[in-house]
Amino acid sequence: MTHPHQRLLIIDFGSQVTQLIARRLRELKVYCEIHPFNRVNEAFLKDFAPKAVIFSGGPASVYAEGAPMPPAGVFDLGVPILGICYGQQVMMHCLGGHVEGGHGTAEFGRARVTPTDDRLPLLEGWFAEGPEQVWMSHGDHVSKIAPGFQVYGTSPNAPFAITADVSRNFYAVQFHPEVHHTPKGAKLYENFVRLAGFTGDWTMASYREDAIQKIRDQVGDRKVICALSGGVDSSVAAILIHEAIGEQLTCVFVDHGLMRLNEAEEVVTMFREAYNLPLIHADESDLFLGALDGVSDPEVKRKTIGRLFIEVFEKHAKAIGGADFLAQGTLYPDVIESVSFSGGPSVTIKSHHNVGGLPEKMGMKLVEPLRELFKDEVRALGRELGLPAKFIGRHPFPGPGLAIRCPGEITREKLEILRRADAVYIDQIRKHGLYDEIWQAFAAILPMRTVGVMGDGRTYDYAVGLRAVTSVDGMTADYYPFTHDFLGETATRIINEVKGVNRVFYDCTSKPPGTIELE
Ligand code: XMP
């Protein structure tokens, strides 16, 4: 098969940080894909046609029963290979070296690597300031390198920290260059892709062109329907598909009455007017709010919204005469099949709302033009497609909307107070220039009233909770450390400007143990 870009294959041996390798490479405009070691065989390698291969780290020991091994034929591809941590150990093990485990070989945390010989293209500019800090995280270590390899750097606990067989273009390091604690790690990847002959041909402009062609090939003259939420992912997917197939695309914006202040109007206006997208504005707020009346259990709320969403979407899809394809803004992190060594089902913390289940139910195939992108790449594509910066940089907003920011029973009155308080809070954050530093910020309305005094009178009003977190992917998060002045000013503004609120709390919980949303 011919591929439009030079491709690098990352073989995943189960490290927690394999995705970071892909991030570093994408930053270098190198197209790469991550595949678990047990899904890669000779036929796959031939079809993938990598220009270079990276073996990730992993938690196993090469001597353990069923230890992950690289696919047959990988060392005969004739392309450069870089092994990282377990990737180094397994490379040595396969090529005739030796790995040892047990007492005294483990090393976790920062270490300094001293050069023994830096005349290696991989190390160009690396040891310019002397020994380099790296991040180690390994139980076993290499005790004898494979024939043909030479040592280029050592650390106190890893005598073979950097090794290479230059004649075969095989490189192997014991540390993790992909993490931030290896400050010059990106340089190592840069050197590796340069020596492998990558030219940096993975750009958003070329992605846009390829994606448009792929959508045309897949869809032909058939119809596509897209659930547009107003979030960055579904918006970028819709605009891209519209560019590819024009009027064959119909978008449905399901307005569940749980959007933020003026949000529904803004989304509809932008897509209809600026992008001329065929858009159905399905105002179903009465249906959703009616079904949620009296519901206070978080899971019941989520499941009710998820079920109604599918019903409503299906109704509107039928009304336009159906579609053959459903467009979704699925991203690469959702697609990567990671190697799990723990096994077993994990506990459901929250039932996430998405449109999964729809394609089978309606007999539709999926169009997922963002499947190969990370979140920041979707933003870059959005910029490429001309989406306004303010829109692209928006904080994430959950599918169930304000329902999960209104613990307890949802009423129209509470939603209105919440919308107004949230708008003041976000305005404050923008005015203080903090919006882009924060991953997600929002107000919640708490299920209680408290007593206050305003003017000369007693008040008995709602309390509002403010949340702001920093995060990389929403999986873990730290609460944002606003100054007391900011919090005081914001509380005063909310109480003065939003009728029905007489108290404001700030949530100082990180995730874990909290979650980002309240429900
Ligand atoms: P939690 O509350 O689980 O949230 O810490 C993590 C991130 O996910 C978002 N979130 C959702 N997004 N559908 C979504 O599309 C959902 O049902 C949903 N629930 C939470 C949340 O806003 C945060 O960014």
XYZ file of C-alpha atoms and ligand atoms in Angstrom:
543
model
C 0.000 0.000 0.000
C 1.248 3.511 -0.678
C 0.863 6.087 2.053
C 0.726 9.865 1.670
C 3.206 10.500 4.513
C 6.405 9.067 5.826
C 5.347 6.852 8.731
C 6.868 5.874 12.023
C 5.599 2.866 13.956
C 5.579 2.865 17.765
C 5.299 -0.654 19.135
C 3.668 -0.432 22.556
C 4.900 -2.699 25.315
C 2.514 -1.195 27.870
C 4.278 1.874 29.237
C 2.126 4.526 30.908
C 3.798 7.174 28.783
C 3.713 5.661 25.291
C 1.325 8.387 24.115
C 3.944 10.974 24.985
C 6.316 9.436 22.445
C 3.683 10.024 19.797
C 3.200 13.599 21.034
C 6.923 14.362 20.759
C 7.028 12.951 17.223
C 3.929 14.764 16.043
C 5.508 17.993 17.325
C 8.322 17.225 14.907
C 5.745 16.899 12.103
C 6.326 13.174 11.879
C 3.306 10.959 11.319
C 3.293 8.030 13.736
C 0.907 5.408 15.031
C 0.965 3.392 18.244
C 0.184 -0.318 17.995
C 0.305 -2.932 20.766
C 3.128 -5.476 20.349
C 0.638 -8.351 20.122
C -1.239 -6.800 17.174
C 1.800 -6.349 14.978
C 3.030 -9.142 12.732
C 5.104 -9.399 9.571
C 2.177 -8.716 7.248
C 1.261 -5.652 9.293
C 4.835 -4.367 9.129
C 4.872 -4.777 5.373
C 1.611 -2.930 4.943
C 2.486 -0.165 7.418
C 5.846 0.369 5.699
C 7.470 2.308 8.553
C 10.455 4.483 7.859
C 11.544 3.881 11.467
C 10.315 1.954 14.496
C 10.296 2.797 18.207
C 9.882 0.175 20.942
C 8.137 1.761 23.936
C 8.834 1.033 27.579
C 6.693 -1.376 29.551
C 6.208 -2.911 32.976
C 7.235 -6.489 32.149
C 10.495 -8.351 32.595
C 11.931 -10.043 29.513
C 12.251 -13.256 31.512
C 8.653 -13.336 32.719
C 6.408 -15.978 31.229
C 4.665 -14.579 28.172
C 6.855 -11.464 28.212
C 5.974 -9.102 25.365
C 8.273 -9.608 22.389
C 8.720 -7.595 19.205
C 7.202 -9.028 16.030
C 9.168 -11.406 13.842
C 10.938 -9.650 11.017
C 11.156 -6.249 12.660
C 14.961 -6.361 12.906
C 15.176 -7.290 9.220
C 13.174 -4.314 7.932
C 16.383 -2.387 7.363
C 14.988 0.731 9.078
C 16.299 2.534 12.182
C 14.934 1.231 15.492
C 14.971 3.048 18.826
C 14.302 1.053 22.002
C 13.247 2.827 25.178
C 13.561 1.274 28.652
C 11.823 -2.122 28.286
C 12.270 -1.500 24.563
C 16.021 -1.461 25.117
C 15.963 -4.568 27.271
C 13.881 -6.575 24.823
C 16.083 -5.436 21.950
C 19.202 -6.654 23.765
C 17.478 -9.864 24.776
C 16.467 -10.611 21.165
C 19.825 -9.696 19.674
C 22.088 -11.692 22.011
C 22.650 -9.415 25.027
C 21.667 -10.023 28.629
C 19.203 -8.425 31.053
C 19.257 -8.730 34.823
C 16.634 -8.098 37.443
C 16.349 -8.428 41.179
C 17.893 -6.586 44.055
C 19.774 -3.373 43.364
C 18.980 -3.006 39.674
C 15.889 -0.816 39.951
C 16.109 2.920 39.383
C 13.226 5.360 39.575
C 13.460 9.093 39.129
C 16.090 11.536 37.997
C 19.555 10.360 37.027
C 22.503 11.919 35.233
C 23.917 10.345 32.133
C 27.594 10.896 31.395
C 28.847 10.519 27.837
C 31.376 7.816 27.102
C 31.455 8.658 23.407
C 29.225 11.308 21.877
C 30.127 10.802 18.218
C 26.704 9.432 17.513
C 24.172 11.180 15.252
C 21.515 10.385 17.871
C 23.412 12.481 20.407
C 24.143 15.521 18.299
C 24.096 18.553 20.596
C 23.029 16.371 23.494
C 25.994 16.528 25.809
C 26.958 20.079 24.854
C 26.734 21.160 28.519
C 28.192 17.956 30.008
C 26.217 15.178 31.732
C 22.477 15.322 31.051
C 19.537 14.808 33.352
C 17.219 11.962 32.379
C 14.225 10.185 33.873
C 14.666 6.516 34.764
C 11.915 4.100 35.668
C 13.061 0.506 35.440
C 13.228 -2.656 37.528
C 15.584 -4.730 35.350
C 18.576 -3.439 33.476
C 20.831 -4.524 30.655
C 23.903 -6.293 32.022
C 25.513 -7.263 28.707
C 24.929 -5.500 25.440
C 24.270 -7.429 22.257
C 27.094 -8.074 19.753
C 27.613 -5.084 17.471
C 26.444 -2.557 20.089
C 28.608 0.068 21.765
C 28.004 2.190 24.863
C 27.635 5.948 24.451
C 26.408 7.050 27.882
C 26.230 5.683 31.414
C 24.464 6.492 34.679
C 25.302 5.188 38.162
C 22.618 2.477 38.014
C 22.468 1.934 34.261
C 25.931 1.285 32.848
C 24.323 0.962 29.417
C 22.126 4.066 29.530
C 22.718 4.856 25.841
C 23.747 2.164 23.378
C 23.809 1.818 19.608
C 24.755 -0.465 16.777
C 25.470 2.196 14.175
C 26.006 -0.254 11.330
C 22.444 -1.563 11.680
C 20.937 1.771 12.822
C 19.703 0.280 16.095
C 19.616 2.623 19.115
C 18.564 1.824 22.647
C 18.299 3.912 25.807
C 17.429 2.899 29.336
C 15.712 6.185 30.247
C 12.524 7.855 29.025
C 13.261 10.734 26.626
C 9.519 11.391 26.121
C 8.836 12.766 29.623
C 9.435 16.341 30.716
C 11.869 15.215 33.410
C 14.292 14.419 30.583
C 14.720 18.063 29.561
C 16.563 17.333 26.332
C 14.425 14.330 25.422
C 12.775 16.083 22.486
C 16.223 16.701 20.984
C 16.915 12.982 21.071
C 13.733 12.270 19.104
C 14.588 15.070 16.714
C 17.990 13.500 16.078
C 16.434 10.076 15.665
C 13.881 11.128 13.052
C 16.485 13.161 11.203
C 18.904 10.253 10.974
C 15.982 8.102 9.819
C 15.357 10.522 6.948
C 12.040 12.075 8.003
C 11.401 15.406 6.333
C 8.584 16.640 8.598
C 5.816 16.188 6.029
C 2.969 15.904 8.544
C 1.369 19.364 8.498
C -2.199 20.467 9.099
C -2.507 21.778 5.552
C -1.585 18.366 4.155
C -3.784 16.621 6.722
C -6.730 18.739 5.634
C -6.241 17.823 1.982
C -5.812 14.105 2.677
C -8.773 14.022 5.054
C -11.043 15.688 2.504
C -10.037 13.165 -0.158
C -10.586 10.260 2.250
C -14.057 11.502 3.188
C -14.993 11.827 -0.503
C -13.722 8.316 -1.234
C -15.581 6.847 1.728
C -18.896 8.637 1.319
C -19.261 8.899 -2.459
C -22.629 10.500 -3.187
C -24.337 9.247 -0.023
C -25.589 11.253 2.978
C -23.885 11.990 6.286
C -25.466 13.213 9.489
C -23.559 14.826 12.326
C -24.517 15.524 15.926
C -23.067 18.979 16.410
C -22.622 19.888 20.061
C -20.783 23.165 19.636
C -17.663 21.582 21.118
C -14.363 21.843 19.279
C -14.214 18.216 18.104
C -17.661 17.889 16.558
C -17.377 21.395 15.084
C -14.049 20.747 13.378
C -15.304 17.376 12.108
C -18.460 18.987 10.696
C -16.621 21.801 8.936
C -14.114 19.412 7.406
C -16.833 17.059 6.174
C -18.819 19.987 4.825
C -15.764 21.112 2.910
C -15.475 17.600 1.457
C -19.073 16.824 0.527
C -21.063 20.068 0.903
C -24.816 19.615 1.079
C -24.605 15.846 1.511
C -23.947 16.660 5.176
C -26.706 17.620 7.607
C -25.893 18.658 11.172
C -28.291 18.295 14.055
C -27.774 20.478 17.091
C -29.773 18.901 19.917
C -30.603 21.696 22.347
C -31.453 19.955 25.615
C -32.070 23.171 27.495
C -28.912 22.581 29.500
C -26.605 24.880 27.568
C -24.824 27.927 28.973
C -26.005 31.536 28.618
C -26.662 32.389 24.929
C -24.733 29.288 23.854
C -27.388 27.692 21.657
C -27.923 30.926 19.695
C -24.178 31.471 19.283
C -23.557 27.968 17.955
C -26.482 28.043 15.567
C -25.645 31.512 14.263
C -21.986 30.744 13.755
C -22.503 27.520 11.847
C -25.407 28.747 9.774
C -24.019 32.169 8.966
C -20.243 31.903 8.959
C -20.045 28.356 7.627
C -23.316 27.958 5.815
C -23.707 24.454 7.234
C -27.070 22.775 6.743
C -28.090 22.741 10.406
C -31.212 21.580 12.191
C -31.680 23.336 15.523
C -33.650 20.773 17.480
C -35.013 22.712 20.448
C -36.009 19.841 22.694
C -35.595 21.565 26.034
C -39.166 20.841 27.153
C -38.679 17.150 26.501
C -35.370 16.913 28.376
C -36.321 19.154 31.291
C -39.663 17.374 31.598
C -37.963 13.989 31.825
C -35.475 15.320 34.372
C -38.175 16.814 36.564
C -37.784 15.466 40.095
C -34.657 13.460 39.212
C -31.750 13.992 41.575
C -29.639 10.849 41.177
C -26.568 11.670 39.033
C -26.547 8.380 37.129
C -30.288 8.555 36.415
C -29.762 12.099 35.078
C -26.917 10.982 32.823
C -28.760 7.924 31.529
C -31.976 9.877 30.910
C -30.103 12.503 28.899
C -28.173 9.858 26.952
C -31.345 7.922 26.073
C -33.331 11.013 25.039
C -30.426 12.296 22.998
C -30.439 9.141 20.899
C -34.227 9.234 20.521
C -34.253 12.873 19.449
C -31.363 12.478 17.091
C -32.983 9.456 15.502
C -36.252 11.367 15.056
C -34.524 14.219 13.229
C -32.434 11.856 11.134
C -35.606 10.094 9.993
C -37.261 13.430 9.232
C -34.580 14.290 6.702
C -34.912 10.897 5.055
C -32.115 9.114 6.914
C -28.400 8.990 6.266
C -25.855 6.313 5.459
C -23.132 7.698 7.684
C -22.841 9.218 11.131
C -20.004 11.704 11.624
C -18.186 11.675 14.929
C -15.342 13.719 16.374
C -13.514 10.667 17.762
C -9.891 11.506 18.618
C -6.721 9.421 18.530
C -6.485 8.885 22.313
C -9.914 7.159 22.139
C -8.697 4.912 19.349
C -5.341 3.809 20.712
C -5.679 0.320 21.967
C -3.420 0.251 24.976
C -1.854 -2.871 26.340
C -3.393 -3.630 29.716
C -1.395 -5.682 32.161
C -3.816 -5.303 35.020
C -6.789 -6.853 33.227
C -10.275 -6.943 34.665
C -13.085 -4.457 34.327
C -12.657 -1.069 35.954
C -15.325 0.581 38.072
C -17.707 2.950 36.306
C -17.339 6.325 37.976
C -19.750 8.111 35.652
C -21.724 7.032 32.583
C -20.361 9.351 29.958
C -22.766 10.775 27.515
C -21.895 10.205 23.886
C -23.631 9.167 20.707
C -22.254 5.620 20.871
C -24.930 3.049 20.196
C -26.463 5.162 17.465
C -24.628 3.746 14.456
C -25.658 0.123 15.149
C -29.191 1.104 16.064
C -29.669 3.112 12.897
C -27.590 0.904 10.619
C -25.120 3.707 9.889
C -21.420 3.565 9.216
C -19.052 6.005 10.885
C -17.130 8.892 9.385
C -14.415 9.882 11.853
C -12.036 12.330 10.201
C -10.202 13.184 13.462
C -9.335 9.620 14.444
C -5.650 10.221 13.889
C -5.394 13.492 15.805
C -4.621 14.533 19.341
C -6.687 17.327 20.905
C -4.169 20.082 20.240
C -3.901 18.915 16.620
C -7.681 19.221 16.279
C -7.305 22.802 17.481
C -4.570 23.385 14.901
C -6.840 21.933 12.210
C -9.637 24.202 13.439
C -7.328 27.193 12.967
C -6.423 25.893 9.522
C -10.163 25.773 8.727
C -10.586 29.349 9.929
C -12.497 28.763 13.166
C -12.203 31.822 15.432
C -9.454 31.582 18.089
C -11.928 32.271 20.875
C -13.994 29.304 19.794
C -11.055 26.945 19.406
C -9.664 27.739 22.837
C -12.948 27.111 24.640
C -12.907 24.984 27.766
C -14.470 21.526 27.383
C -18.197 21.309 28.092
C -19.770 17.962 28.999
C -22.503 16.324 26.922
C -25.071 16.362 29.774
C -24.447 20.107 30.097
C -25.572 22.042 33.132
C -27.513 19.037 34.485
C -24.359 17.732 36.165
C -23.537 21.180 37.568
C -26.833 21.320 39.369
C -26.629 18.609 42.035
C -30.036 17.546 43.288
C -33.226 18.359 41.419
C -33.021 20.483 38.311
C -35.460 23.363 37.928
C -35.665 26.082 35.303
C -35.159 28.675 38.027
C -31.938 27.033 39.200
C -30.673 26.675 35.633
C -31.259 30.361 34.987
C -29.353 31.365 38.146
C -26.556 28.968 37.227
C -26.271 30.368 33.683
C -25.940 33.909 34.955
C -23.468 33.082 37.711
C -21.357 31.068 35.258
C -21.320 33.944 32.760
C -20.080 36.401 35.418
C -17.418 33.945 36.595
C -16.098 33.293 33.086
C -16.163 37.028 32.360
C -14.019 37.591 35.463
C -11.557 34.898 34.356
C -11.266 36.414 30.897
C -10.899 39.949 32.257
C -8.029 38.828 34.465
C -6.343 37.103 31.510
C -6.561 33.665 33.141
C -8.818 31.805 30.707
C -6.057 30.102 28.729
C -4.142 29.079 31.841
C -7.129 27.125 33.088
C -8.190 23.835 31.571
C -11.798 24.114 32.633
C -13.745 26.545 34.802
C -17.438 26.693 35.579
C -19.999 27.535 38.213
C -22.334 25.040 39.853
C -25.494 25.721 41.819
C -25.492 23.918 45.134
C -28.577 22.099 46.405
C -29.154 24.371 49.378
C -30.232 27.813 50.408
C -28.457 29.813 53.042
C -29.288 32.884 55.079
C -27.675 36.214 54.292
C -28.160 39.888 54.830
C -28.306 42.408 51.986
C -29.106 46.056 52.580
C -31.199 45.876 55.710
C -32.989 42.709 54.802
C -32.644 39.009 55.357
C -32.037 36.834 52.316
C -32.563 33.104 51.945
C -30.979 32.277 48.624
C -28.908 29.761 46.687
C -25.201 29.121 47.124
C -22.985 28.893 44.058
C -19.840 26.774 43.853
C -16.975 27.800 41.586
C -14.605 25.264 40.074
C -11.429 25.787 38.044
C -8.817 23.160 37.284
C -5.623 22.676 35.368
C -5.211 19.359 33.587
C -3.659 17.750 30.546
C -6.393 15.350 29.564
C -9.119 15.567 32.209
C -8.012 12.266 33.760
C -6.298 13.989 36.659
C -6.570 17.637 37.623
C -5.358 20.209 40.138
C -7.586 22.976 41.406
C -6.520 26.387 40.163
C -4.893 28.642 42.821
C -6.761 31.936 42.311
C -5.676 34.829 44.485
C -7.925 35.796 47.378
C -8.480 39.155 45.699
C -9.779 37.467 42.571
C -12.077 35.182 44.542
C -13.394 38.023 46.695
C -14.065 40.235 43.684
C -15.779 37.393 41.807
C -17.991 36.455 44.768
C -19.045 40.091 45.155
C -19.845 40.423 41.463
C -21.891 37.218 41.367
C -23.929 38.173 44.437
C -24.505 41.702 43.158
C -25.305 40.741 39.581
C -27.191 37.465 39.942
C -30.521 37.583 41.680
C -31.127 34.549 43.871
C -27.523 33.977 45.028
C -26.251 35.109 48.421
C -23.169 32.942 48.957
C -20.228 31.744 46.855
C -17.848 28.856 47.571
C -14.614 27.944 45.822
C -13.857 24.236 45.321
C -10.256 23.373 46.326
C -10.506 19.659 45.489
C -8.146 18.097 42.989
C -8.908 14.993 40.910
C -8.512 12.466 42.399
C -10.080 12.404 44.939
C -12.722 14.676 43.400
C -13.880 14.594 39.801
C -13.977 17.708 37.661
C -17.746 17.902 37.310
C -19.832 17.697 40.473
C -21.828 14.698 39.249
P -14.975 14.226 35.351
O -16.138 14.915 35.989
O -15.252 12.785 35.021
O -14.749 14.969 33.967
O -13.708 14.395 36.146
C -13.624 14.809 33.159
C -13.852 15.620 31.895
O -14.902 15.024 31.143
C -15.957 15.943 30.952
N -17.187 15.163 31.067
C -17.920 14.767 30.011
N -17.763 15.008 28.692
N -19.707 13.756 28.266
C -18.691 14.525 27.834
O -18.605 14.782 26.631
C -19.922 13.468 29.567
O -20.872 12.778 29.925
C -18.979 14.021 30.481
N -18.879 13.962 31.849
C -17.745 14.674 32.166
C -15.801 16.973 32.038
O -16.393 18.207 31.673
C -14.296 17.047 32.147
O -13.768 17.842 31.108
